[in-house]
Amino acid sequence: MPQSVWKRILWVPSLPIMSLMFITVPDCRKERWKKCYMVTFFMSLVWISGFSYLLVWMITVIGFTLNIPDTIMGITFLAAGVSVPDAIVSLLVAREGLGDMAVSNAVGSNVFDILLCLGFPWFLMSVVHGMETIPVYSEGLTYSSITLLSNVVILLIVTHVNGWKLDKKLGVILMILYVIFMVLASLYELNIFGYFHPPTCKSKYD
């Protein structure tokens, strides 16, 4: 049991999940489980998939309950939730002095998300439903994508001007760019700049 009070408070609600993971995911760092690394990898994927499904389901219900467009929930809470592991990995490698690996992780994970994490589910959905098209009910995503691409260009320019060095000044600039992007994307989806996001379709929660 942790020694500090705050860690104990966090430890109590997480104990059931930690117990399940201890039972289902072999610790291949130990000598007797070293040969079970593939089982550890597979079970980790199972748990990540389960948590991801739960996260998306909760975000969807919360957004519907509070009458917040699903696109806004996606670019804010859902995006932040799935990007926390990437941020932690980038932080760990940056503390080791591997700034190039931190940047590569951020870029590579986003390329993976856009190309594979969008393409593969859409492919499966189309195959299951007889190669039907999957409409996206948000014209604001076009402007959000343009804003995102503009941020990428600004990132390259700012990094070049900063001498390709990662420091506090660059970190502050990137956080400001993120806030600007979030504000603009949310305004697009809230139809502040025009009619971009149509009303949400009827669902079983109505």
PDB file of C-alpha atoms in Angstrom:
ATOM      1  CA  MET A   1       0.000   0.000   0.000  1.00  0.00           C
ATOM      2  CA  PRO A   2       1.333   3.504  -0.845  1.00  0.00           C
ATOM      3  CA  GLN A   3       2.667   5.593   2.019  1.00  0.00           C
ATOM      4  CA  SER A   4       1.298   9.042   1.165  1.00  0.00           C
ATOM      5  CA  VAL A   5      -2.352   9.910   1.784  1.00  0.00           C
ATOM      6  CA  TRP A   6      -2.990  11.153  -1.757  1.00  0.00           C
ATOM      7  CA  LYS A   7      -1.579   7.980  -3.324  1.00  0.00           C
ATOM      8  CA  ARG A   8      -3.725   5.883  -0.994  1.00  0.00           C
ATOM      9  CA  ILE A   9      -6.835   7.796  -2.093  1.00  0.00           C
ATOM     10  CA  LEU A  10      -6.014   7.001  -5.733  1.00  0.00           C
ATOM     11  CA  TRP A  11      -4.988   3.447  -4.907  1.00  0.00           C
ATOM     12  CA  VAL A  12      -8.325   2.402  -3.367  1.00  0.00           C
ATOM     13  CA  PRO A  13     -10.609   2.993  -6.422  1.00  0.00           C
ATOM     14  CA  SER A  14      -7.971   1.632  -8.803  1.00  0.00           C
ATOM     15  CA  LEU A  15      -7.472  -1.580  -6.794  1.00  0.00           C
ATOM     16  CA  PRO A  16     -10.196  -3.625  -8.611  1.00  0.00           C
ATOM     17  CA  ILE A  17      -8.779  -2.755 -12.042  1.00  0.00           C
ATOM     18  CA  MET A  18      -5.211  -3.377 -10.895  1.00  0.00           C
ATOM     19  CA  SER A  19      -6.272  -6.746  -9.495  1.00  0.00           C
ATOM     20  CA  LEU A  20      -7.903  -7.762 -12.778  1.00  0.00           C
ATOM     21  CA  MET A  21      -4.829  -6.734 -14.739  1.00  0.00           C
ATOM     22  CA  PHE A  22      -2.572  -8.585 -12.307  1.00  0.00           C
ATOM     23  CA  ILE A  23      -4.590 -11.747 -12.935  1.00  0.00           C
ATOM     24  CA  THR A  24      -5.065 -11.420 -16.707  1.00  0.00           C
ATOM     25  CA  VAL A  25      -1.802  -9.757 -17.855  1.00  0.00           C
ATOM     26  CA  PRO A  26       1.386 -11.737 -17.119  1.00  0.00           C
ATOM     27  CA  ASP A  27       4.312  -9.614 -15.917  1.00  0.00           C
ATOM     28  CA  CYS A  28       6.933 -10.697 -18.462  1.00  0.00           C
ATOM     29  CA  ARG A  29       9.606  -8.760 -16.566  1.00  0.00           C
ATOM     30  CA  LYS A  30       9.666 -11.624 -14.079  1.00  0.00           C
ATOM     31  CA  GLU A  31      11.741 -14.674 -14.869  1.00  0.00           C
ATOM     32  CA  ARG A  32       8.893 -17.195 -14.908  1.00  0.00           C
ATOM     33  CA  TRP A  33       6.778 -15.105 -17.292  1.00  0.00           C
ATOM     34  CA  LYS A  34       9.498 -14.064 -19.785  1.00  0.00           C
ATOM     35  CA  LYS A  35       8.316 -16.511 -22.432  1.00  0.00           C
ATOM     36  CA  CYS A  36       4.752 -15.210 -22.183  1.00  0.00           C
ATOM     37  CA  TYR A  37       5.526 -11.798 -23.667  1.00  0.00           C
ATOM     38  CA  MET A  38       3.120 -12.390 -26.570  1.00  0.00           C
ATOM     39  CA  VAL A  39       0.336 -13.154 -24.104  1.00  0.00           C
ATOM     40  CA  THR A  40       1.176  -9.934 -22.266  1.00  0.00           C
ATOM     41  CA  PHE A  41       1.078  -8.003 -25.531  1.00  0.00           C
ATOM     42  CA  PHE A  42      -2.242  -9.531 -26.608  1.00  0.00           C
ATOM     43  CA  MET A  43      -3.919  -9.000 -23.236  1.00  0.00           C
ATOM     44  CA  SER A  44      -2.671  -5.411 -23.170  1.00  0.00           C
ATOM     45  CA  LEU A  45      -4.374  -4.855 -26.521  1.00  0.00           C
ATOM     46  CA  VAL A  46      -7.572  -6.395 -25.156  1.00  0.00           C
ATOM     47  CA  TRP A  47      -7.592  -4.067 -22.153  1.00  0.00           C
ATOM     48  CA  ILE A  48      -6.762  -1.023 -24.267  1.00  0.00           C
ATOM     49  CA  SER A  49      -9.605  -1.902 -26.653  1.00  0.00           C
ATOM     50  CA  GLY A  50     -12.023  -2.302 -23.754  1.00  0.00           C
ATOM     51  CA  PHE A  51     -11.031   0.982 -22.153  1.00  0.00           C
ATOM     52  CA  SER A  52     -11.232   2.757 -25.516  1.00  0.00           C
ATOM     53  CA  TYR A  53     -14.748   1.459 -26.128  1.00  0.00           C
ATOM     54  CA  LEU A  54     -15.789   2.521 -22.638  1.00  0.00           C
ATOM     55  CA  LEU A  55     -14.247   5.972 -23.151  1.00  0.00           C
ATOM     56  CA  VAL A  56     -16.034   6.540 -26.469  1.00  0.00           C
ATOM     57  CA  TRP A  57     -19.340   5.309 -25.044  1.00  0.00           C
ATOM     58  CA  MET A  58     -19.126   7.585 -21.996  1.00  0.00           C
ATOM     59  CA  ILE A  59     -18.079  10.603 -24.088  1.00  0.00           C
ATOM     60  CA  THR A  60     -20.999   9.979 -26.476  1.00  0.00           C
ATOM     61  CA  VAL A  61     -23.570   9.740 -23.689  1.00  0.00           C
ATOM     62  CA  ILE A  62     -22.206  12.792 -21.864  1.00  0.00           C
ATOM     63  CA  GLY A  63     -22.202  14.870 -25.052  1.00  0.00           C
ATOM     64  CA  PHE A  64     -25.746  13.810 -25.893  1.00  0.00           C
ATOM     65  CA  THR A  65     -26.951  14.535 -22.361  1.00  0.00           C
ATOM     66  CA  LEU A  66     -25.398  18.010 -22.317  1.00  0.00           C
ATOM     67  CA  ASN A  67     -26.455  18.697 -25.935  1.00  0.00           C
ATOM     68  CA  ILE A  68     -22.846  19.104 -27.082  1.00  0.00           C
ATOM     69  CA  PRO A  69     -22.090  18.117 -30.722  1.00  0.00           C
ATOM     70  CA  ASP A  70     -20.240  14.831 -31.041  1.00  0.00           C
ATOM     71  CA  THR A  71     -17.525  16.498 -33.125  1.00  0.00           C
ATOM     72  CA  ILE A  72     -16.716  18.895 -30.278  1.00  0.00           C
ATOM     73  CA  MET A  73     -16.566  16.010 -27.804  1.00  0.00           C
ATOM     74  CA  GLY A  74     -14.270  14.224 -30.243  1.00  0.00           C
ATOM     75  CA  ILE A  75     -11.766  17.050 -30.744  1.00  0.00           C
ATOM     76  CA  THR A  76     -11.663  17.914 -27.039  1.00  0.00           C
ATOM     77  CA  PHE A  77     -12.218  15.231 -24.412  1.00  0.00           C
ATOM     78  CA  LEU A  78     -11.859  12.154 -26.603  1.00  0.00           C
ATOM     79  CA  ALA A  79      -8.757  13.461 -28.366  1.00  0.00           C
ATOM     80  CA  ALA A  80      -7.179  14.435 -25.042  1.00  0.00           C
ATOM     81  CA  GLY A  81      -7.998  11.060 -23.515  1.00  0.00           C
ATOM     82  CA  VAL A  82      -6.388   8.997 -26.265  1.00  0.00           C
ATOM     83  CA  SER A  83      -3.377  11.336 -26.555  1.00  0.00           C
ATOM     84  CA  VAL A  84      -2.338  11.242 -22.885  1.00  0.00           C
ATOM     85  CA  PRO A  85      -0.217   8.065 -23.376  1.00  0.00           C
ATOM     86  CA  ASP A  86       1.582   9.694 -26.318  1.00  0.00           C
ATOM     87  CA  ALA A  87       2.246  12.791 -24.211  1.00  0.00           C
ATOM     88  CA  ILE A  88       3.657  10.672 -21.373  1.00  0.00           C
ATOM     89  CA  VAL A  89       5.925   8.754 -23.750  1.00  0.00           C
ATOM     90  CA  SER A  90       7.177  12.001 -25.328  1.00  0.00           C
ATOM     91  CA  LEU A  91       7.809  13.429 -21.855  1.00  0.00           C
ATOM     92  CA  LEU A  92       9.801  10.373 -20.759  1.00  0.00           C
ATOM     93  CA  VAL A  93      12.038  10.303 -23.826  1.00  0.00           C
ATOM     94  CA  ALA A  94      12.480  14.092 -23.744  1.00  0.00           C
ATOM     95  CA  ARG A  95      13.724  13.851 -20.141  1.00  0.00           C
ATOM     96  CA  GLU A  96      16.329  11.390 -21.402  1.00  0.00           C
ATOM     97  CA  GLY A  97      17.542  13.998 -23.881  1.00  0.00           C
ATOM     98  CA  LEU A  98      15.971  12.296 -26.919  1.00  0.00           C
ATOM     99  CA  GLY A  99      14.111  15.272 -28.319  1.00  0.00           C
ATOM    100  CA  ASP A 100      14.073  13.863 -31.848  1.00  0.00           C
ATOM    101  CA  MET A 101      12.336  10.732 -30.602  1.00  0.00           C
ATOM    102  CA  ALA A 102       9.740  12.822 -28.748  1.00  0.00           C
ATOM    103  CA  VAL A 103       8.905  14.786 -31.897  1.00  0.00           C
ATOM    104  CA  SER A 104       8.901  11.636 -34.041  1.00  0.00           C
ATOM    105  CA  ASN A 105       6.506   9.969 -31.608  1.00  0.00           C
ATOM    106  CA  ALA A 106       4.084  12.900 -31.798  1.00  0.00           C
ATOM    107  CA  VAL A 107       4.190  13.028 -35.597  1.00  0.00           C
ATOM    108  CA  GLY A 108       4.130   9.256 -36.074  1.00  0.00           C
ATOM    109  CA  SER A 109       1.219   8.693 -33.713  1.00  0.00           C
ATOM    110  CA  ASN A 110      -0.895  11.297 -35.514  1.00  0.00           C
ATOM    111  CA  VAL A 111      -0.086   9.818 -38.921  1.00  0.00           C
ATOM    112  CA  PHE A 112      -1.068   6.412 -37.540  1.00  0.00           C
ATOM    113  CA  ASP A 113      -4.318   7.831 -36.130  1.00  0.00           C
ATOM    114  CA  ILE A 114      -5.304   9.575 -39.351  1.00  0.00           C
ATOM    115  CA  LEU A 115      -4.353   6.922 -41.893  1.00  0.00           C
ATOM    116  CA  LEU A 116      -4.851   3.602 -40.109  1.00  0.00           C
ATOM    117  CA  CYS A 117      -7.190   4.363 -37.212  1.00  0.00           C
ATOM    118  CA  LEU A 118      -9.597   6.050 -39.618  1.00  0.00           C
ATOM    119  CA  GLY A 119      -9.009   3.961 -42.734  1.00  0.00           C
ATOM    120  CA  PHE A 120      -9.238   0.498 -41.161  1.00  0.00           C
ATOM    121  CA  PRO A 121     -12.537   1.042 -39.251  1.00  0.00           C
ATOM    122  CA  TRP A 122     -14.096   2.683 -42.304  1.00  0.00           C
ATOM    123  CA  PHE A 123     -12.961  -0.267 -44.424  1.00  0.00           C
ATOM    124  CA  LEU A 124     -14.487  -2.780 -41.984  1.00  0.00           C
ATOM    125  CA  MET A 125     -17.703  -0.755 -41.724  1.00  0.00           C
ATOM    126  CA  SER A 126     -18.036  -0.637 -45.509  1.00  0.00           C
ATOM    127  CA  VAL A 127     -17.411  -4.369 -45.872  1.00  0.00           C
ATOM    128  CA  VAL A 128     -19.916  -5.288 -43.160  1.00  0.00           C
ATOM    129  CA  HIS A 129     -22.615  -3.065 -44.695  1.00  0.00           C
ATOM    130  CA  GLY A 130     -22.067  -4.138 -48.288  1.00  0.00           C
ATOM    131  CA  MET A 131     -19.558  -1.423 -49.273  1.00  0.00           C
ATOM    132  CA  GLU A 132     -21.992   1.367 -48.446  1.00  0.00           C
ATOM    133  CA  THR A 133     -20.686   4.887 -47.979  1.00  0.00           C
ATOM    134  CA  ILE A 134     -20.377   6.363 -44.504  1.00  0.00           C
ATOM    135  CA  PRO A 135     -21.533  10.011 -44.454  1.00  0.00           C
ATOM    136  CA  VAL A 136     -19.835  12.545 -42.190  1.00  0.00           C
ATOM    137  CA  TYR A 137     -22.392  15.102 -40.978  1.00  0.00           C
ATOM    138  CA  SER A 138     -20.112  18.074 -40.397  1.00  0.00           C
ATOM    139  CA  GLU A 139     -18.898  20.581 -42.955  1.00  0.00           C
ATOM    140  CA  GLY A 140     -16.981  22.263 -40.165  1.00  0.00           C
ATOM    141  CA  LEU A 141     -14.455  19.430 -40.244  1.00  0.00           C
ATOM    142  CA  THR A 142     -13.208  20.820 -43.555  1.00  0.00           C
ATOM    143  CA  TYR A 143     -12.339  24.149 -41.954  1.00  0.00           C
ATOM    144  CA  SER A 144     -10.993  22.401 -38.850  1.00  0.00           C
ATOM    145  CA  SER A 145      -8.693  20.341 -41.087  1.00  0.00           C
ATOM    146  CA  ILE A 146      -7.490  23.487 -42.841  1.00  0.00           C
ATOM    147  CA  THR A 147      -6.815  25.090 -39.456  1.00  0.00           C
ATOM    148  CA  LEU A 148      -4.941  21.974 -38.341  1.00  0.00           C
ATOM    149  CA  LEU A 149      -2.780  21.961 -41.471  1.00  0.00           C
ATOM    150  CA  SER A 150      -2.066  25.644 -40.896  1.00  0.00           C
ATOM    151  CA  ASN A 151      -0.893  24.794 -37.380  1.00  0.00           C
ATOM    152  CA  VAL A 152       1.468  22.171 -38.801  1.00  0.00           C
ATOM    153  CA  VAL A 153       2.969  24.756 -41.158  1.00  0.00           C
ATOM    154  CA  ILE A 154       3.290  27.251 -38.284  1.00  0.00           C
ATOM    155  CA  LEU A 155       4.933  24.508 -36.185  1.00  0.00           C
ATOM    156  CA  LEU A 156       7.603  23.955 -38.816  1.00  0.00           C
ATOM    157  CA  ILE A 157       8.212  27.689 -39.212  1.00  0.00           C
ATOM    158  CA  VAL A 158       8.408  28.355 -35.457  1.00  0.00           C
ATOM    159  CA  THR A 159      10.684  25.361 -34.891  1.00  0.00           C
ATOM    160  CA  HIS A 160      12.970  26.500 -37.710  1.00  0.00           C
ATOM    161  CA  VAL A 161      13.114  30.053 -36.347  1.00  0.00           C
ATOM    162  CA  ASN A 162      13.898  28.617 -32.904  1.00  0.00           C
ATOM    163  CA  GLY A 163      16.914  26.799 -34.330  1.00  0.00           C
ATOM    164  CA  TRP A 164      15.281  23.338 -34.203  1.00  0.00           C
ATOM    165  CA  LYS A 165      15.537  23.345 -30.415  1.00  0.00           C
ATOM    166  CA  LEU A 166      12.903  22.306 -27.890  1.00  0.00           C
ATOM    167  CA  ASP A 167      12.658  24.815 -25.033  1.00  0.00           C
ATOM    168  CA  LYS A 168      10.085  26.557 -22.817  1.00  0.00           C
ATOM    169  CA  LYS A 169       9.448  29.281 -25.351  1.00  0.00           C
ATOM    170  CA  LEU A 170       8.569  26.778 -28.061  1.00  0.00           C
ATOM    171  CA  GLY A 171       6.399  24.839 -25.608  1.00  0.00           C
ATOM    172  CA  VAL A 172       4.393  27.961 -24.736  1.00  0.00           C
ATOM    173  CA  ILE A 173       3.906  28.791 -28.422  1.00  0.00           C
ATOM    174  CA  LEU A 174       2.661  25.271 -29.180  1.00  0.00           C
ATOM    175  CA  MET A 175       0.195  25.363 -26.273  1.00  0.00           C
ATOM    176  CA  ILE A 176      -1.129  28.727 -27.480  1.00  0.00           C
ATOM    177  CA  LEU A 177      -1.567  27.259 -30.981  1.00  0.00           C
ATOM    178  CA  TYR A 178      -3.482  24.349 -29.479  1.00  0.00           C
ATOM    179  CA  VAL A 179      -5.840  26.675 -27.613  1.00  0.00           C
ATOM    180  CA  ILE A 180      -6.424  28.716 -30.779  1.00  0.00           C
ATOM    181  CA  PHE A 181      -7.160  25.575 -32.769  1.00  0.00           C
ATOM    182  CA  MET A 182      -9.579  24.263 -30.136  1.00  0.00           C
ATOM    183  CA  VAL A 183     -11.447  27.570 -29.987  1.00  0.00           C
ATOM    184  CA  LEU A 184     -11.754  27.856 -33.773  1.00  0.00           C
ATOM    185  CA  ALA A 185     -12.763  24.208 -34.218  1.00  0.00           C
ATOM    186  CA  SER A 186     -15.413  24.513 -31.497  1.00  0.00           C
ATOM    187  CA  LEU A 187     -16.776  27.714 -33.038  1.00  0.00           C
ATOM    188  CA  TYR A 188     -17.017  25.967 -36.417  1.00  0.00           C
ATOM    189  CA  GLU A 189     -19.001  23.094 -34.923  1.00  0.00           C
ATOM    190  CA  LEU A 190     -21.254  25.451 -32.941  1.00  0.00           C
ATOM    191  CA  ASN A 191     -22.197  27.201 -36.221  1.00  0.00           C
ATOM    192  CA  ILE A 192     -20.809  30.549 -35.046  1.00  0.00           C
ATOM    193  CA  PHE A 193     -19.189  31.275 -38.429  1.00  0.00           C
ATOM    194  CA  GLY A 194     -21.998  29.746 -40.472  1.00  0.00           C
ATOM    195  CA  TYR A 195     -24.163  26.648 -40.737  1.00  0.00           C
ATOM    196  CA  PHE A 196     -21.597  23.849 -40.699  1.00  0.00           C
ATOM    197  CA  HIS A 197     -22.929  21.297 -38.222  1.00  0.00           C
ATOM    198  CA  PRO A 198     -26.486  19.978 -38.832  1.00  0.00           C
ATOM    199  CA  PRO A 199     -28.641  18.753 -35.933  1.00  0.00           C
ATOM    200  CA  THR A 200     -27.681  15.396 -34.468  1.00  0.00           C
ATOM    201  CA  CYS A 201     -29.580  12.439 -35.896  1.00  0.00           C
ATOM    202  CA  LYS A 202     -32.138  10.642 -33.793  1.00  0.00           C
ATOM    203  CA  SER A 203     -30.718   7.927 -31.569  1.00  0.00           C
ATOM    204  CA  LYS A 204     -31.914   5.377 -29.054  1.00  0.00           C
ATOM    205  CA  TYR A 205     -31.339   7.908 -26.275  1.00  0.00           C
ATOM    206  CA  ASP A 206     -34.208  10.125 -27.526  1.00  0.00           C
TER     207      ASP A 206
END
